[in-house]
Amino acid sequence: MSDPVPAPAAADGGEFELIRRHFDRGPSRRAVLGIGDDCALLAPPRQAGEVFAVTTDMLVSGRHFFPDVDPEALGHKALAVNLSDLAAMGAQPVAFTLAIALPDADGRWLDAFARGLFALADRHGCELVGGDTTRGPLAISITAIGSVPQGAALRRDRAEPGDDLWLSGELGAAAFAVRCRDLGRALPPDDPALARLDRPEPRVALGLALRHFARAAIDLSDGLAGDLGHVLERSRAGAEIEFDRIPIAASLETLPLAERVALALGGGDDYELLFTAAPENATAIAAIGERIGLPLARIGTITAGSSLRVLDARGAPIAVPARGFDHFAGGAPRATQ
Amino acid sequence: MSDPVPAPAAADGGEFELIRRHFDRGPSRRAVLGIGDDCALLAPPRQAGEVFAVTTDMLVSGRHFFPDVDPEALGHKALAVNLSDLAAMGAQPVAFTLAIALPDADGRWLDAFARGLFALADRHGCELVGGDTTRGPLAISITAIGSVPQGAALRRDRAEPGDDLWLSGELGAAAFAVRCRDLGRALPPDDPALARLDRPEPRVALGLALRHFARAAIDLSDGLAGDLGHVLERSRAGAEIEFDRIPIAASLETLPLAERVALALGGGDDYELLFTAAPENATAIAAIGERIGLPLARIGTITAGSSLRVLDARGAPIAVPARGFDHFAGGAPRATQ
């Protein structure tokens, strides 16, 4: 029978201290109640008619990233893929939760991970409000919550025949970086393709600007062909794309056409937005691209029917990779949804 | 150059079909928009003054459950530990997201997992609104969202000296089942301790009934001593418990006192609610227990200071396990937060 134990000792060292040291940044600014209770408490969106947009992505070591990944880049990317989903909905980021399984409690690794995570979170005013830390094979699951006026949400099922099909940025760089690693061809550390793979930039400002101008939208995580397929299926529509209108990353310039097609249409991890809009909004959309400094390209048209046609410069069809990346069909580490 | 690919083919087989077959149950009932877009859309709570409660838990194979776990029980438990957090906040379950990493796409395993998951979800009107499926070492991360009137939320930091300390149900059965497995002593399949470990019942009805009657609350996942320690630390208070008032599971009856103490105070996975309330609410709280058919025991008192004292029948102090389960301090598979 020993003396009673002072209560605060229960939180010394280990899991609780780990969470506190790396992830608890004090009283919440956006939530009614942040980290440290059974739940966080989030006030409803401030504007009438707004709803919460909720998305979850899980990144697994060896599947979505290499085990030796730079932890700061991983912290960035784990949140970026979720903010990209909010952007594709036209939602303003509000808060997120983080569940992380770690093989060991490595303070330096966690420092760098938290630095990458919070740098991106702070830029978008998105606050960590809760989480769970456990030991296990490295895996990260983030749930992000944003707000959007219900009628302005950019849904996958809203494309209409006659809509222009738009794309932000350029495609293929991240898939090119993965391909090079698979082939054992090291890229120089400052190759922009590596930055596109490791630190994708979620198109949050674009998603917000497209409210009321775009109809349907999706973010490109699994490749243009597969992700566009989701929009077409849910909108019960088809599409025709002019391949030469798709901006392709400079890293791919010297590749044969077939490889450029494969990486641009079937490669993943681009995290650009693909969206549709009525042709009368074309000028406004071009102006949005100018204002936020992000090139926007009109790459095709939504059609009646259900087929996706990609045409070359002479109007001849180009073979389309059949599907997006499938996590149960093998392949190298790639990011998801 | 082949023919253009019909768009719906992009969703044949693999990940997307897997998600659809097991987890997509058609148009959402509670959400504005459910599974199948970049985000789910959730309308704000219906009542003025209500906020969303948000919680995340990750369960990892070999850590929180054994790899040969019954998938139906796992589906139940993965959601139950999150609903338990909502209950501890006094929140009404609304919706949840599911991220799951699977070593392979085993349809029978997923059938059973989904059956356990949805049986519990349906009982609490909690709808799956989004998720992510990937290949990887088995891990499940659920984020659950509930609603609660802001002023009625049962927070950890609200205990006050003089409050009664209450406990639902009985303790120790789940920890006893883990201990038996660790020692290679198989329990009969119908031993109630196994059911407590594999299918904990989140105390949602109790959490809702305690709004306006309890002050602070926490759910017991890591052991009474450690979890009470969180309440005491955040409330800047201490507590005194009479050990003989703690209802202990019948499975532990024949154990020596020291083992009963270790399992009841230091064992985890009970998922009972520990809460504090002003003494004048004692009659009302006893009536709540009667009404919902769940025994509620007054096991002690919140005190000034910061120490946790546990006393035996003669008023002598009993040694308290120093902390809750720490995922970075070794040990057998156990459930978290």
Short mmCIF file of C-alpha atoms in Angstrom, two decimals, chain A residues 51-53 83 85-94 145-149 153-154 204 207-208 211, chain B residues 39 41:
data_model
loop_
_atom_site.label_atom_id
_atom_site.label_comp_id
_atom_site.label_asym_id
_atom_site.label_seq_id
_atom_site.Cartn_x
_atom_site.Cartn_y
_atom_site.Cartn_z
CA VAL A 51 -23.50 23.41 -44.46
CA PHE A 52 -20.44 21.48 -43.35
CA ALA A 53 -18.41 19.59 -45.97
CA LEU A 83 -8.02 20.23 -48.29
CA ASP A 85 -11.34 17.50 -51.43
CA LEU A 86 -12.75 20.55 -49.65
CA ALA A 87 -11.56 22.72 -52.56
CA ALA A 88 -13.29 20.42 -55.05
CA MET A 89 -16.52 21.05 -53.16
CA GLY A 90 -16.04 24.83 -53.01
CA ALA A 91 -15.72 24.63 -49.22
CA GLN A 92 -13.82 26.94 -46.88
CA PRO A 93 -11.57 24.88 -44.55
CA VAL A 94 -12.54 25.15 -40.88
CA ILE A 145 -14.35 19.87 -42.22
CA GLY A 146 -15.19 22.96 -44.23
CA SER A 147 -18.21 25.18 -44.79
CA VAL A 148 -20.03 25.95 -48.02
CA PRO A 149 -23.39 27.51 -48.94
CA ALA A 153 -21.40 23.28 -53.43
CA LEU A 154 -19.53 21.93 -56.48
CA VAL A 204 -8.65 26.08 -52.06
CA GLY A 207 -12.65 26.18 -55.26
CA LEU A 208 -13.99 29.17 -53.33
CA ARG A 211 -18.83 28.94 -56.31
CA CYS B 39 -17.05 15.51 -49.47
CA LEU B 41 -22.46 17.71 -46.86
#
